[in-house]
PDB file of C-alpha atoms in Angstrom:
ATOM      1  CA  UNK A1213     -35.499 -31.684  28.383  1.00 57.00           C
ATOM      2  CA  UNK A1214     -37.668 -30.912  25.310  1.00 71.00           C
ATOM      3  CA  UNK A1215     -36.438 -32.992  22.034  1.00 70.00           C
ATOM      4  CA  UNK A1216     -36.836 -32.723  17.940  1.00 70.00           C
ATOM      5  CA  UNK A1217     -35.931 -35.232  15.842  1.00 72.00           C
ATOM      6  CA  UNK A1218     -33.558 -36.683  18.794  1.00 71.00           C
ATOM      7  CA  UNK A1219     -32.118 -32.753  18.991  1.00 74.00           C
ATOM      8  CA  UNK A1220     -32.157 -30.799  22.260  1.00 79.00           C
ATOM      9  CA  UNK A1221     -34.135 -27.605  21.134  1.00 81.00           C
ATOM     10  CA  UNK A1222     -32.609 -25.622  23.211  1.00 84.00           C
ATOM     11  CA  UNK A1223     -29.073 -26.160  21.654  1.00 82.00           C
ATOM     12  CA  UNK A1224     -30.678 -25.752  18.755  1.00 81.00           C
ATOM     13  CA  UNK A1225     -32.458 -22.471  19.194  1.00 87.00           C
ATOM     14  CA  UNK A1226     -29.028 -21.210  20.387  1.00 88.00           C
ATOM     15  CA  UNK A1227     -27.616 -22.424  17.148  1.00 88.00           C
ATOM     16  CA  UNK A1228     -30.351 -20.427  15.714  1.00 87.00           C
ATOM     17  CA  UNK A1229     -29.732 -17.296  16.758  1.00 90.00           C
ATOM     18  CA  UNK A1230     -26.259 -17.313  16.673  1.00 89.00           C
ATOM     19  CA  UNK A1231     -26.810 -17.842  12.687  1.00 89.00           C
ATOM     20  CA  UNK A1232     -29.345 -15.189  12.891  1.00 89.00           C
ATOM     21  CA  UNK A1233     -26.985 -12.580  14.690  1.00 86.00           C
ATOM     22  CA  UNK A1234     -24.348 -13.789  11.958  1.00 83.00           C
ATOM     23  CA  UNK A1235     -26.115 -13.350   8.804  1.00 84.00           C
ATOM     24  CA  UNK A1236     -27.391 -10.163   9.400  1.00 84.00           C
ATOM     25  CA  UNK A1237     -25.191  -7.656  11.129  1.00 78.00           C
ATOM     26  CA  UNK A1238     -24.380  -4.765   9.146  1.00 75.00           C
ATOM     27  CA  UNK A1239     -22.179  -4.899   6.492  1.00 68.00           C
ATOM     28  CA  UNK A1240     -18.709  -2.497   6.446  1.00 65.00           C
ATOM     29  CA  UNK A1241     -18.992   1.161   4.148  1.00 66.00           C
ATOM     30  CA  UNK A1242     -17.419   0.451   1.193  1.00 64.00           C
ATOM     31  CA  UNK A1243     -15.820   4.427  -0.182  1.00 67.00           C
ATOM     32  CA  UNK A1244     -17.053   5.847  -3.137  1.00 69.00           C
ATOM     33  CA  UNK A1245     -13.779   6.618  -4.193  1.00 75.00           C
ATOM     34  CA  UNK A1246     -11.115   3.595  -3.184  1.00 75.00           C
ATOM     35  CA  UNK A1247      -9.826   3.417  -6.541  1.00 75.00           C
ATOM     36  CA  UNK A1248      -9.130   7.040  -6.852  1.00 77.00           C
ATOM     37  CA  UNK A1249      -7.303   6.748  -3.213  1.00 81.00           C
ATOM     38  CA  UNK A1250      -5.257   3.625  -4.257  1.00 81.00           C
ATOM     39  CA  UNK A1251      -4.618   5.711  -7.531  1.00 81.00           C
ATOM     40  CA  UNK A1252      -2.983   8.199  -5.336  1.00 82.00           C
ATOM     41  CA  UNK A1253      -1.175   5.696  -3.532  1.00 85.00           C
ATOM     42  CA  UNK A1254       0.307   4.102  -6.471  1.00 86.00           C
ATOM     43  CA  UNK A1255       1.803   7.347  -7.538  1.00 83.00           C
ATOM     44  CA  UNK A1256       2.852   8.309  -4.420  1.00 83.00           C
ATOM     45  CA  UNK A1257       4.881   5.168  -3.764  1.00 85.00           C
ATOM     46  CA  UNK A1258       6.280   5.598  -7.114  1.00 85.00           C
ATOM     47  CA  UNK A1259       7.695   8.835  -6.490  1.00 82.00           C
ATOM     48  CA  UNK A1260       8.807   7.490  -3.021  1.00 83.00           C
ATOM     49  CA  UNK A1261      10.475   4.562  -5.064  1.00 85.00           C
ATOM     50  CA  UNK A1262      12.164   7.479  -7.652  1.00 84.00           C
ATOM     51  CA  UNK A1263      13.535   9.305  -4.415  1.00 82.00           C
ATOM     52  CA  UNK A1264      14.660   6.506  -3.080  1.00 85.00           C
ATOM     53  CA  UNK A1265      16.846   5.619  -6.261  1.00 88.00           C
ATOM     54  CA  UNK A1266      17.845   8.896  -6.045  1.00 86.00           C
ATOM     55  CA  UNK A1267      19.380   8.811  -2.659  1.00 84.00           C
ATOM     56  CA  UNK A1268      20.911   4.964  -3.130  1.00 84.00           C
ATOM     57  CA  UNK A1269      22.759   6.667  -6.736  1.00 86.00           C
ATOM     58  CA  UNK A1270      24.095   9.375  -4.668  1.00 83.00           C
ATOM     59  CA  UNK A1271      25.234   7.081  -2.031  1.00 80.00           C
ATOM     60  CA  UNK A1272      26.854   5.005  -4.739  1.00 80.00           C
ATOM     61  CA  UNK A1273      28.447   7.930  -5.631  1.00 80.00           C
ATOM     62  CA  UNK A1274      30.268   9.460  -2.334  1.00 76.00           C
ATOM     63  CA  UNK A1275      30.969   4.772  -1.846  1.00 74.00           C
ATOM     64  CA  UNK A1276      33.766   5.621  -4.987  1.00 74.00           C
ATOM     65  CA  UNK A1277      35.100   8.774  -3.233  1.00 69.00           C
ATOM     66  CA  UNK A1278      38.450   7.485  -1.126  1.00 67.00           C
ATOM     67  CA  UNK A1279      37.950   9.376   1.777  1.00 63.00           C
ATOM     68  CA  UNK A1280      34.297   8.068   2.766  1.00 57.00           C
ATOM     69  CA  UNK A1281      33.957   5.696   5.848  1.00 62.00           C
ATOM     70  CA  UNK A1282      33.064   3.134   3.453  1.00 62.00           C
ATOM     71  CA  UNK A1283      31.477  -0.245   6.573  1.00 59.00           C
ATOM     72  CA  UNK A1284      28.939   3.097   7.526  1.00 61.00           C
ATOM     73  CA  UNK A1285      28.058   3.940   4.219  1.00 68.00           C
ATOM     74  CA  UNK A1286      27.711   0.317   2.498  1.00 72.00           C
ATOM     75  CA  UNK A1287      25.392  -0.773   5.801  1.00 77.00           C
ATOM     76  CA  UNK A1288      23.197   2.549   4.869  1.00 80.00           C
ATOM     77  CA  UNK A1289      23.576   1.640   1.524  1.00 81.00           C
ATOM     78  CA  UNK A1290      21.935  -1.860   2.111  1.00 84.00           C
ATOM     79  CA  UNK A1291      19.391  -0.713   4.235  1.00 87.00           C
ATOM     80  CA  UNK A1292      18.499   1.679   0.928  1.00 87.00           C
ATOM     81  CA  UNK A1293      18.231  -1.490  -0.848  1.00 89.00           C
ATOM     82  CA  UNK A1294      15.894  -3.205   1.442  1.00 90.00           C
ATOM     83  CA  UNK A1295      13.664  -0.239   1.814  1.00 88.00           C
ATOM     84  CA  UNK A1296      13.489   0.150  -2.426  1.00 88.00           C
ATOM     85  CA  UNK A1297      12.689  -3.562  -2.100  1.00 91.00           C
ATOM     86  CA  UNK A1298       9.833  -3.133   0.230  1.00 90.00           C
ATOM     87  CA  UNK A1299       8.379  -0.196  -1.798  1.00 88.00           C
ATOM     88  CA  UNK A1300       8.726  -2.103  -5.149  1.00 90.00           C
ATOM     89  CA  UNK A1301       6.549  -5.211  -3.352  1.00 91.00           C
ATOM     90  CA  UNK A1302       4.261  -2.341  -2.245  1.00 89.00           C
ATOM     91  CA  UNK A1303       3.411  -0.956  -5.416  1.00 88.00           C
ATOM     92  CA  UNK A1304       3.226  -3.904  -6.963  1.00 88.00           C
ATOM     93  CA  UNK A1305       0.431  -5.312  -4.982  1.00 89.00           C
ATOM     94  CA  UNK A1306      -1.759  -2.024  -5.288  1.00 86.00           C
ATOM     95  CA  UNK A1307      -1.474  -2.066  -8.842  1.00 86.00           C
ATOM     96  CA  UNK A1308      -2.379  -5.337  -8.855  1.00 86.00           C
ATOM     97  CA  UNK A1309      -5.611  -4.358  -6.626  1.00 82.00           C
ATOM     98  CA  UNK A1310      -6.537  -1.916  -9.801  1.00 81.00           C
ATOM     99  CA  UNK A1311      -9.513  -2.678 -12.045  1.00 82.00           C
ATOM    100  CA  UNK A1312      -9.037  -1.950 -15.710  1.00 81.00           C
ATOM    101  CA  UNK A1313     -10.792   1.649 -14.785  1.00 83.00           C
ATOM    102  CA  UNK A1314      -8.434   2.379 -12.241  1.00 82.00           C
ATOM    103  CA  UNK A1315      -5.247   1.135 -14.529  1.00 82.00           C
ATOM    104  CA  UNK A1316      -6.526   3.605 -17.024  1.00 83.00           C
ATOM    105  CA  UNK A1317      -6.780   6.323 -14.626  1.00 81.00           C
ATOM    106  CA  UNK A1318      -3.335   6.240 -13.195  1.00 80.00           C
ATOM    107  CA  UNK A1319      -1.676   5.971 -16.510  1.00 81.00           C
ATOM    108  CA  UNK A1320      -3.579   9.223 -17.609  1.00 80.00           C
ATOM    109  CA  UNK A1321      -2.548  10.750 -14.269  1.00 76.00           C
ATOM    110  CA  UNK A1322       1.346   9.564 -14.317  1.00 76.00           C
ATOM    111  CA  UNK A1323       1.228  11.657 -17.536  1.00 79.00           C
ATOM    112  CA  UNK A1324       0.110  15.086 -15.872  1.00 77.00           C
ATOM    113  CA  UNK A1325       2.643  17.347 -14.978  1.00 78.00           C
ATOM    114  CA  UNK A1326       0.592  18.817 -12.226  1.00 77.00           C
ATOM    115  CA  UNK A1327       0.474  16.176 -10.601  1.00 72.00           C
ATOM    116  CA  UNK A1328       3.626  14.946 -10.891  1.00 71.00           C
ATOM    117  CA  UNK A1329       5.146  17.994  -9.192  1.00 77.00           C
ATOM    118  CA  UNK A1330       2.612  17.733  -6.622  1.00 75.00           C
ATOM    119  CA  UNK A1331       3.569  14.243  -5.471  1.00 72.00           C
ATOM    120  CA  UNK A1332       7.269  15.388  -5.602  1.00 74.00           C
ATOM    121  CA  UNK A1333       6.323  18.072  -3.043  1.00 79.00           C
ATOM    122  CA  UNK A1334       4.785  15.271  -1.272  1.00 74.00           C
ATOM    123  CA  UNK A1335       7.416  13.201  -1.303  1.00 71.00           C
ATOM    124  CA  UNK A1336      10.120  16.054  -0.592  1.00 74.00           C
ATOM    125  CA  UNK A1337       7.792  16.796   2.558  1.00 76.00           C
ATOM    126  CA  UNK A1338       7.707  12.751   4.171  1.00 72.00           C
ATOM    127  CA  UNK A1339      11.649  13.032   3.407  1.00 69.00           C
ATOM    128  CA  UNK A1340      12.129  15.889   5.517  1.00 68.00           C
TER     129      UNK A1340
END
């Protein structure tokens, strides 16, 4: 058994490597464009969010009628709410992920009408 210092080298050549493999593998891709995709996200998961109000006001609506089987509708009707919940948490952490670019961006873009009728269409589609 070959020593160093009171070390067994070869535990510490195998230390070695390992350190060696670690540091330099290959680091992921990182996109060219993430912040324009989490842009698009943003905007699409606030017109999901819009839709979504949409449907839970209607809901509300047909809950007032008398003749509506109101236990089915008021368990649809929370199940609304938790899903509005779980988009509001969503967007909120992807703006959050925005640089002050980014932020800039997607209030220029929430302002387009092009592309607000193209995320409706988008939205209309993933509800159908």
């Amino acid at each position: 058994m070959r020593m160093l210092d009171g070390q067994d080298i070869t535990m510490l050549e195998v230390a070695w490597k390992a350190q060696v493999v670690s540091q330099t593998h290959a680091l992921p891709r990182q996109s060219n464009n993430i912040g324009q995709k989490l842009v698009e996200e943003v905007l699409l998961l606030m017109n999901c969010m819009s839709g979504k109000e949409q449907d839970i006001g209607d809901l509300e609506q047909k809950l007032s009628l008398p003749d509506v089987y109101v236990l089915l509708s008021s368990s649809k009707l929370n199940r609304m709410y938790d899903d509005l919940q779980l988009l509001r948490s969503a967007l909120n952490h992807k703006v959050r992920l925005l640089g002050i670019n980014n932020k800039k961006e997607l209030e220029r873009l929430r302002k387009s009408a092009y592309l607000h009728h193209h995320m409706n269409a988008r939205v209309f589609k993933e509800r159908i």
